[in-house]
Amino acid sequence: MLELENAIKLCKNGAPGDDGIHYSILKNLPDNAKIELLKIFNKSWQTGTTPDTWNEAVIIPLLKPNTPKNDPASYRPISLTSTFTKLMQKMIKPRLCNYLEENNLMSDVQSGCRQNHSCEDNLIRLEHDIRNAQATHTHVIAVFFRSNCCL
């Protein structure tokens, strides 16, 4: 129940998925309803299945600023998923991150999405490597991947 309560506190009011359930509804659930919701989450966790509607998303195209409306590349997709799906993800993420950290299953250079690490850590590491290479007259090779999903 503590994990559910913490996950609900993390929820920010956003657009609901196709089910139309807003976070404000979850934040105001009585205790007996939270117990029933937790039973559903635990059953899903035990069986490895989720209701079909939790796997569906409504895709809404948002026009990027200063781009032509008639060009499909001018839009970025927004996925509106079930509030229950997002809530369950907020409950699973801390467990998963703790497990990965405690069992040293993440690379030391993994920075994004980790506590006490930031994406800037990799920039600092790169700058350090470049300065070392300059001082020792060696080379540094860097490969950068760009994802179009966030454009």
mmCIF file of N, CA and C in Angstrom, residues 44-150:
data_model
loop_
_atom_site.group_PDB
_atom_site.id
_atom_site.type_symbol
_atom_site.label_atom_id
_atom_site.label_comp_id
_atom_site.label_asym_id
_atom_site.label_seq_id
_atom_site.Cartn_x
_atom_site.Cartn_y
_atom_site.Cartn_z
ATOM 1 N N SER A 44 -1.941 -8.693 -11.646
ATOM 2 C CA SER A 44 -1.252 -8.452 -12.911
ATOM 3 C C SER A 44 0.222 -8.828 -12.793
ATOM 4 N N TRP A 45 0.821 -8.441 -11.678
ATOM 5 C CA TRP A 45 2.244 -8.735 -11.438
ATOM 6 C C TRP A 45 2.469 -10.246 -11.347
ATOM 7 N N GLN A 46 1.586 -10.949 -10.637
ATOM 8 C CA GLN A 46 1.723 -12.393 -10.437
ATOM 9 C C GLN A 46 1.512 -13.175 -11.729
ATOM 10 N N THR A 47 0.563 -12.741 -12.546
ATOM 11 C CA THR A 47 0.243 -13.484 -13.769
ATOM 12 C C THR A 47 1.051 -13.015 -14.978
ATOM 13 N N GLY A 48 1.656 -11.830 -14.854
ATOM 14 C CA GLY A 48 2.422 -11.299 -15.992
ATOM 15 C C GLY A 48 1.525 -10.793 -17.100
ATOM 16 N N THR A 49 0.286 -10.493 -16.765
ATOM 17 C CA THR A 49 -0.655 -9.999 -17.772
ATOM 18 C C THR A 49 -1.265 -8.685 -17.296
ATOM 19 N N THR A 50 -1.749 -7.934 -18.249
ATOM 20 C CA THR A 50 -2.466 -6.698 -17.937
ATOM 21 C C THR A 50 -3.730 -6.667 -18.786
ATOM 22 N N PRO A 51 -4.723 -5.934 -18.350
ATOM 23 C CA PRO A 51 -5.917 -5.773 -19.194
ATOM 24 C C PRO A 51 -5.529 -5.180 -20.550
ATOM 25 N N ASP A 52 -6.180 -5.620 -21.594
ATOM 26 C CA ASP A 52 -5.857 -5.156 -22.954
ATOM 27 C C ASP A 52 -5.873 -3.638 -23.066
ATOM 28 N N THR A 53 -6.809 -3.007 -22.395
ATOM 29 C CA THR A 53 -6.919 -1.550 -22.516
ATOM 30 C C THR A 53 -5.699 -0.828 -21.935
ATOM 31 N N TRP A 54 -4.963 -1.482 -21.044
ATOM 32 C CA TRP A 54 -3.761 -0.870 -20.475
ATOM 33 C C TRP A 54 -2.621 -0.837 -21.488
ATOM 34 N N ASN A 55 -2.747 -1.620 -22.545
ATOM 35 C CA ASN A 55 -1.703 -1.680 -23.573
ATOM 36 C C ASN A 55 -2.036 -0.830 -24.794
ATOM 37 N N GLU A 56 -3.101 -0.079 -24.709
ATOM 38 C CA GLU A 56 -3.522 0.758 -25.823
ATOM 39 C C GLU A 56 -3.179 2.216 -25.537
ATOM 40 N N ALA A 57 -2.971 2.959 -26.605
ATOM 41 C CA ALA A 57 -2.670 4.388 -26.452
ATOM 42 C C ALA A 57 -3.423 5.161 -27.524
ATOM 43 N N VAL A 58 -3.795 6.360 -27.171
ATOM 44 C CA VAL A 58 -4.372 7.289 -28.137
ATOM 45 C C VAL A 58 -3.215 8.184 -28.575
ATOM 46 N N ILE A 59 -2.941 8.193 -29.866
ATOM 47 C CA ILE A 59 -1.835 8.987 -30.398
ATOM 48 C C ILE A 59 -2.391 10.308 -30.914
ATOM 49 N N ILE A 60 -1.822 11.399 -30.411
ATOM 50 C CA ILE A 60 -2.252 12.728 -30.823
ATOM 51 C C ILE A 60 -1.062 13.446 -31.450
ATOM 52 N N PRO A 61 -1.204 13.885 -32.683
ATOM 53 C CA PRO A 61 -0.097 14.626 -33.299
ATOM 54 C C PRO A 61 -0.101 16.092 -32.849
ATOM 55 N N LEU A 62 1.042 16.561 -32.357
ATOM 56 C CA LEU A 62 1.171 17.967 -31.956
ATOM 57 C C LEU A 62 2.094 18.683 -32.936
ATOM 58 N N LEU A 63 1.636 19.803 -33.422
ATOM 59 C CA LEU A 63 2.417 20.588 -34.373
ATOM 60 C C LEU A 63 3.620 21.211 -33.666
ATOM 61 N N LYS A 64 4.810 21.009 -34.252
ATOM 62 C CA LYS A 64 6.017 21.644 -33.716
ATOM 63 C C LYS A 64 5.960 23.141 -34.029
ATOM 64 N N PRO A 65 6.563 23.965 -33.167
ATOM 65 C CA PRO A 65 6.517 25.413 -33.404
ATOM 66 C C PRO A 65 7.195 25.807 -34.719
ATOM 67 N N ASN A 66 6.626 26.790 -35.373
ATOM 68 C CA ASN A 66 7.190 27.381 -36.594
ATOM 69 C C ASN A 66 7.441 26.357 -37.699
ATOM 70 N N THR A 67 6.524 25.431 -37.863
ATOM 71 C CA THR A 67 6.642 24.439 -38.933
ATOM 72 C C THR A 67 5.362 24.437 -39.759
ATOM 73 N N PRO A 68 5.460 24.032 -41.024
ATOM 74 C CA PRO A 68 4.255 24.029 -41.880
ATOM 75 C C PRO A 68 3.260 22.942 -41.463
ATOM 76 N N LYS A 69 2.005 23.323 -41.400
ATOM 77 C CA LYS A 69 0.960 22.399 -40.968
ATOM 78 C C LYS A 69 0.735 21.242 -41.933
ATOM 79 N N ASN A 70 1.051 21.448 -43.206
ATOM 80 C CA ASN A 70 0.772 20.407 -44.200
ATOM 81 C C ASN A 70 1.902 19.389 -44.346
ATOM 82 N N ASP A 71 2.989 19.533 -43.586
ATOM 83 C CA ASP A 71 4.108 18.589 -43.641
ATOM 84 C C ASP A 71 3.998 17.609 -42.468
ATOM 85 N N PRO A 72 3.851 16.315 -42.744
ATOM 86 C CA PRO A 72 3.743 15.338 -41.648
ATOM 87 C C PRO A 72 4.945 15.362 -40.703
ATOM 88 N N ALA A 73 6.119 15.739 -41.180
ATOM 89 C CA ALA A 73 7.309 15.805 -40.325
ATOM 90 C C ALA A 73 7.229 16.959 -39.320
ATOM 91 N N SER A 74 6.254 17.829 -39.473
ATOM 92 C CA SER A 74 6.086 18.967 -38.574
ATOM 93 C C SER A 74 5.379 18.594 -37.272
ATOM 94 N N TYR A 75 5.014 17.337 -37.146
ATOM 95 C CA TYR A 75 4.262 16.897 -35.983
ATOM 96 C C TYR A 75 5.067 15.902 -35.157
ATOM 97 N N ARG A 76 4.850 15.974 -33.848
ATOM 98 C CA ARG A 76 5.419 14.953 -32.968
ATOM 99 C C ARG A 76 4.261 14.250 -32.279
ATOM 100 N N PRO A 77 4.379 12.935 -32.150
ATOM 101 C CA PRO A 77 3.263 12.193 -31.558
ATOM 102 C C PRO A 77 3.302 12.222 -30.033
ATOM 103 N N ILE A 78 2.139 12.324 -29.442
ATOM 104 C CA ILE A 78 1.968 12.209 -27.996
ATOM 105 C C ILE A 78 1.092 10.987 -27.763
ATOM 106 N N SER A 79 1.535 10.092 -26.888
ATOM 107 C CA SER A 79 0.763 8.889 -26.569
ATOM 108 C C SER A 79 0.034 9.081 -25.249
ATOM 109 N N LEU A 80 -1.256 8.973 -25.293
ATOM 110 C CA LEU A 80 -2.066 9.040 -24.076
ATOM 111 C C LEU A 80 -2.419 7.613 -23.679
ATOM 112 N N THR A 81 -1.813 7.154 -22.590
ATOM 113 C CA THR A 81 -2.048 5.785 -22.128
ATOM 114 C C THR A 81 -2.897 5.806 -20.867
ATOM 115 N N SER A 82 -3.348 4.646 -20.485
ATOM 116 C CA SER A 82 -4.202 4.499 -19.313
ATOM 117 C C SER A 82 -3.503 5.031 -18.061
ATOM 118 N N THR A 83 -4.245 5.709 -17.244
ATOM 119 C CA THR A 83 -3.734 6.210 -15.970
ATOM 120 C C THR A 83 -3.279 5.051 -15.092
ATOM 121 N N PHE A 84 -3.973 3.927 -15.164
ATOM 122 C CA PHE A 84 -3.582 2.754 -14.383
ATOM 123 C C PHE A 84 -2.219 2.234 -14.832
ATOM 124 N N THR A 85 -1.979 2.251 -16.141
ATOM 125 C CA THR A 85 -0.683 1.814 -16.664
ATOM 126 C C THR A 85 0.428 2.695 -16.125
ATOM 127 N N LYS A 86 0.226 3.997 -16.196
ATOM 128 C CA LYS A 86 1.261 4.930 -15.722
ATOM 129 C C LYS A 86 1.473 4.801 -14.220
ATOM 130 N N LEU A 87 0.399 4.572 -13.476
ATOM 131 C CA LEU A 87 0.520 4.411 -12.030
ATOM 132 C C LEU A 87 1.305 3.142 -11.697
ATOM 133 N N MET A 88 0.994 2.055 -12.379
ATOM 134 C CA MET A 88 1.711 0.810 -12.124
ATOM 135 C C MET A 88 3.193 0.957 -12.490
ATOM 136 N N GLN A 89 3.490 1.674 -13.572
ATOM 137 C CA GLN A 89 4.885 1.925 -13.945
ATOM 138 C C GLN A 89 5.614 2.691 -12.847
ATOM 139 N N LYS A 90 4.927 3.646 -12.230
ATOM 140 C CA LYS A 90 5.535 4.422 -11.142
ATOM 141 C C LYS A 90 5.808 3.542 -9.923
ATOM 142 N N MET A 91 5.062 2.465 -9.779
ATOM 143 C CA MET A 91 5.299 1.538 -8.681
ATOM 144 C C MET A 91 6.444 0.583 -9.008
ATOM 145 N N ILE A 92 6.551 0.180 -10.264
ATOM 146 C CA ILE A 92 7.565 -0.799 -10.671
ATOM 147 C C ILE A 92 8.949 -0.165 -10.787
ATOM 148 N N LYS A 93 9.017 1.067 -11.274
ATOM 149 C CA LYS A 93 10.315 1.689 -11.544
ATOM 150 C C LYS A 93 11.250 1.702 -10.329
ATOM 151 N N PRO A 94 10.805 2.133 -9.140
ATOM 152 C CA PRO A 94 11.731 2.122 -8.001
ATOM 153 C C PRO A 94 12.254 0.722 -7.668
ATOM 154 N N ARG A 95 11.383 -0.273 -7.760
ATOM 155 C CA ARG A 95 11.816 -1.655 -7.500
ATOM 156 C C ARG A 95 12.872 -2.086 -8.514
ATOM 157 N N LEU A 96 12.586 -1.823 -9.776
ATOM 158 C CA LEU A 96 13.499 -2.225 -10.839
ATOM 159 C C LEU A 96 14.842 -1.510 -10.715
ATOM 160 N N CYS A 97 14.801 -0.212 -10.486
ATOM 161 C CA CYS A 97 16.041 0.554 -10.353
ATOM 162 C C CYS A 97 16.850 0.081 -9.156
ATOM 163 N N ASN A 98 16.184 -0.155 -8.033
ATOM 164 C CA ASN A 98 16.888 -0.659 -6.849
ATOM 165 C C ASN A 98 17.536 -2.007 -7.127
ATOM 166 N N TYR A 99 16.802 -2.897 -7.785
ATOM 167 C CA TYR A 99 17.340 -4.217 -8.108
ATOM 168 C C TYR A 99 18.571 -4.102 -9.005
ATOM 169 N N LEU A 100 18.461 -3.283 -10.044
ATOM 170 C CA LEU A 100 19.586 -3.124 -10.969
ATOM 171 C C LEU A 100 20.799 -2.514 -10.273
ATOM 172 N N GLU A 101 20.572 -1.528 -9.421
ATOM 173 C CA GLU A 101 21.672 -0.882 -8.694
ATOM 174 C C GLU A 101 22.306 -1.847 -7.689
ATOM 175 N N GLU A 102 21.479 -2.499 -6.877
ATOM 176 C CA GLU A 102 21.992 -3.386 -5.830
ATOM 177 C C GLU A 102 22.766 -4.571 -6.387
ATOM 178 N N ASN A 103 22.411 -5.007 -7.577
ATOM 179 C CA ASN A 103 23.071 -6.164 -8.181
ATOM 180 C C ASN A 103 24.098 -5.768 -9.243
ATOM 181 N N ASN A 104 24.437 -4.482 -9.267
ATOM 182 C CA ASN A 104 25.445 -3.962 -10.203
ATOM 183 C C ASN A 104 25.188 -4.411 -11.634
ATOM 184 N N LEU A 105 23.956 -4.284 -12.073
ATOM 185 C CA LEU A 105 23.581 -4.715 -13.412
ATOM 186 C C LEU A 105 23.554 -3.568 -14.418
ATOM 187 N N MET A 106 23.971 -2.383 -13.969
ATOM 188 C CA MET A 106 24.055 -1.245 -14.885
ATOM 189 C C MET A 106 25.512 -0.843 -15.021
ATOM 190 N N SER A 107 25.851 -0.424 -16.213
ATOM 191 C CA SER A 107 27.204 0.048 -16.476
ATOM 192 C C SER A 107 27.486 1.298 -15.643
ATOM 193 N N ASP A 108 28.727 1.448 -15.232
ATOM 194 C CA ASP A 108 29.117 2.633 -14.475
ATOM 195 C C ASP A 108 28.932 3.913 -15.276
ATOM 196 N N VAL A 109 28.935 3.806 -16.604
ATOM 197 C CA VAL A 109 28.793 4.999 -17.430
ATOM 198 C C VAL A 109 27.345 5.309 -17.777
ATOM 199 N N GLN A 110 26.417 4.476 -17.318
ATOM 200 C CA GLN A 110 24.991 4.764 -17.499
ATOM 201 C C GLN A 110 24.632 5.922 -16.584
ATOM 202 N N SER A 111 24.149 7.014 -17.157
ATOM 203 C CA SER A 111 23.837 8.181 -16.341
ATOM 204 C C SER A 111 22.361 8.524 -16.331
ATOM 205 N N GLY A 112 21.721 8.515 -17.479
ATOM 206 C CA GLY A 112 20.324 8.909 -17.550
ATOM 207 C C GLY A 112 19.446 7.995 -16.720
ATOM 208 N N CYS A 113 18.437 8.560 -16.081
ATOM 209 C CA CYS A 113 17.437 7.819 -15.313
ATOM 210 C C CYS A 113 18.023 7.127 -14.088
ATOM 211 N N ARG A 114 19.112 7.657 -13.556
ATOM 212 C CA ARG A 114 19.705 7.074 -12.343
ATOM 213 C C ARG A 114 19.847 8.137 -11.280
ATOM 214 N N GLN A 115 19.613 7.732 -10.050
ATOM 215 C CA GLN A 115 19.759 8.646 -8.930
ATOM 216 C C GLN A 115 21.236 9.005 -8.762
ATOM 217 N N ASN A 116 21.507 10.261 -8.455
ATOM 218 C CA ASN A 116 22.861 10.784 -8.254
ATOM 219 C C ASN A 116 23.731 10.706 -9.507
ATOM 220 N N HIS A 117 23.115 10.579 -10.654
ATOM 221 C CA HIS A 117 23.807 10.618 -11.941
ATOM 222 C C HIS A 117 23.018 11.577 -12.831
ATOM 223 N N SER A 118 23.710 12.191 -13.742
ATOM 224 C CA SER A 118 23.005 13.047 -14.690
ATOM 225 C C SER A 118 23.617 12.859 -16.060
ATOM 226 N N CYS A 119 22.906 13.297 -17.066
ATOM 227 C CA CYS A 119 23.425 13.199 -18.427
ATOM 228 C C CYS A 119 24.689 14.049 -18.586
ATOM 229 N N GLU A 120 24.813 15.087 -17.755
ATOM 230 C CA GLU A 120 26.007 15.931 -17.812
ATOM 231 C C GLU A 120 27.251 15.159 -17.389
ATOM 232 N N ASP A 121 27.087 14.102 -16.587
ATOM 233 C CA ASP A 121 28.234 13.285 -16.176
ATOM 234 C C ASP A 121 28.984 12.760 -17.395
ATOM 235 N N ASN A 122 28.236 12.342 -18.413
ATOM 236 C CA ASN A 122 28.894 11.824 -19.618
ATOM 237 C C ASN A 122 29.620 12.924 -20.374
ATOM 238 N N LEU A 123 29.082 14.134 -20.362
ATOM 239 C CA LEU A 123 29.778 15.254 -21.003
ATOM 240 C C LEU A 123 31.080 15.569 -20.280
ATOM 241 N N ILE A 124 31.045 15.529 -18.967
ATOM 242 C CA ILE A 124 32.254 15.777 -18.183
ATOM 243 C C ILE A 124 33.284 14.677 -18.435
ATOM 244 N N ARG A 125 32.820 13.429 -18.504
ATOM 245 C CA ARG A 125 33.720 12.307 -18.791
ATOM 246 C C ARG A 125 34.348 12.472 -20.174
ATOM 247 N N LEU A 126 33.564 12.887 -21.155
ATOM 248 C CA LEU A 126 34.083 13.092 -22.507
ATOM 249 C C LEU A 126 35.114 14.209 -22.519
ATOM 250 N N GLU A 127 34.800 15.318 -21.849
ATOM 251 C CA GLU A 127 35.762 16.424 -21.805
ATOM 252 C C GLU A 127 37.067 15.970 -21.151
ATOM 253 N N HIS A 128 36.973 15.212 -20.076
ATOM 254 C CA HIS A 128 38.155 14.690 -19.378
ATOM 255 C C HIS A 128 38.986 13.822 -20.322
ATOM 256 N N ASP A 129 38.311 12.925 -21.054
ATOM 257 C CA ASP A 129 39.019 12.049 -21.985
ATOM 258 C C ASP A 129 39.696 12.849 -23.100
ATOM 259 N N ILE A 130 39.037 13.882 -23.593
ATOM 260 C CA ILE A 130 39.622 14.729 -24.642
ATOM 261 C C ILE A 130 40.858 15.444 -24.115
ATOM 262 N N ARG A 131 40.759 16.003 -22.924
ATOM 263 C CA ARG A 131 41.922 16.702 -22.333
ATOM 264 C C ARG A 131 43.081 15.740 -22.092
ATOM 265 N N ASN A 132 42.781 14.532 -21.628
ATOM 266 C CA ASN A 132 43.837 13.522 -21.449
ATOM 267 C C ASN A 132 44.495 13.176 -22.782
ATOM 268 N N ALA A 133 43.678 13.021 -23.807
ATOM 269 C CA ALA A 133 44.216 12.684 -25.129
ATOM 270 C C ALA A 133 45.094 13.806 -25.662
ATOM 271 N N GLN A 134 44.671 15.042 -25.437
ATOM 272 C CA GLN A 134 45.501 16.176 -25.870
ATOM 273 C C GLN A 134 46.827 16.187 -25.128
ATOM 274 N N ALA A 135 46.796 15.935 -23.844
ATOM 275 C CA ALA A 135 48.020 15.969 -23.029
ATOM 276 C C ALA A 135 48.975 14.835 -23.386
ATOM 277 N N THR A 136 48.413 13.696 -23.775
ATOM 278 C CA THR A 136 49.259 12.531 -24.078
ATOM 279 C C THR A 136 49.433 12.316 -25.580
ATOM 280 N N HIS A 137 48.959 13.262 -26.377
ATOM 281 C CA HIS A 137 49.055 13.191 -27.848
ATOM 282 C C HIS A 137 48.474 11.889 -28.397
ATOM 283 N N THR A 138 47.313 11.526 -27.857
ATOM 284 C CA THR A 138 46.589 10.349 -28.364
ATOM 285 C C THR A 138 45.252 10.811 -28.924
ATOM 286 N N HIS A 139 44.408 9.886 -29.240
ATOM 287 C CA HIS A 139 43.129 10.216 -29.858
ATOM 288 C C HIS A 139 41.962 9.748 -28.994
ATOM 289 N N VAL A 140 40.852 10.412 -29.192
ATOM 290 C CA VAL A 140 39.589 9.995 -28.583
ATOM 291 C C VAL A 140 38.596 9.832 -29.725
ATOM 292 N N ILE A 141 37.878 8.746 -29.694
ATOM 293 C CA ILE A 141 36.832 8.524 -30.686
ATOM 294 C C ILE A 141 35.501 8.516 -29.942
ATOM 295 N N ALA A 142 34.563 9.285 -30.428
ATOM 296 C CA ALA A 142 33.238 9.340 -29.810
ATOM 297 C C ALA A 142 32.199 9.069 -30.883
ATOM 298 N N VAL A 143 31.208 8.312 -30.538
ATOM 299 C CA VAL A 143 30.090 8.022 -31.441
ATOM 300 C C VAL A 143 28.829 8.521 -30.751
ATOM 301 N N PHE A 144 28.034 9.303 -31.462
ATOM 302 C CA PHE A 144 26.821 9.867 -30.918
ATOM 303 C C PHE A 144 25.637 9.339 -31.720
ATOM 304 N N PHE A 145 24.608 8.904 -31.044
ATOM 305 C CA PHE A 145 23.391 8.456 -31.698
ATOM 306 C C PHE A 145 22.307 9.460 -31.426
ATOM 307 N N ARG A 146 21.581 9.782 -32.433
ATOM 308 C CA ARG A 146 20.475 10.736 -32.295
ATOM 309 C C ARG A 146 19.181 9.979 -32.501
ATOM 310 N N SER A 147 18.273 10.166 -31.594
ATOM 311 C CA SER A 147 16.979 9.510 -31.693
ATOM 312 C C SER A 147 15.962 10.529 -32.195
ATOM 313 N N ASN A 148 15.152 10.135 -33.157
ATOM 314 C CA ASN A 148 14.121 11.026 -33.671
ATOM 315 C C ASN A 148 12.870 11.021 -32.797
ATOM 316 N N CYS A 149 12.839 10.160 -31.789
ATOM 317 C CA CYS A 149 11.604 10.058 -30.994
ATOM 318 C C CYS A 149 11.340 11.298 -30.152
ATOM 319 N N CYS A 150 12.335 12.095 -29.898
ATOM 320 C CA CYS A 150 12.144 13.247 -29.013
ATOM 321 C C CYS A 150 12.147 14.569 -29.778
#
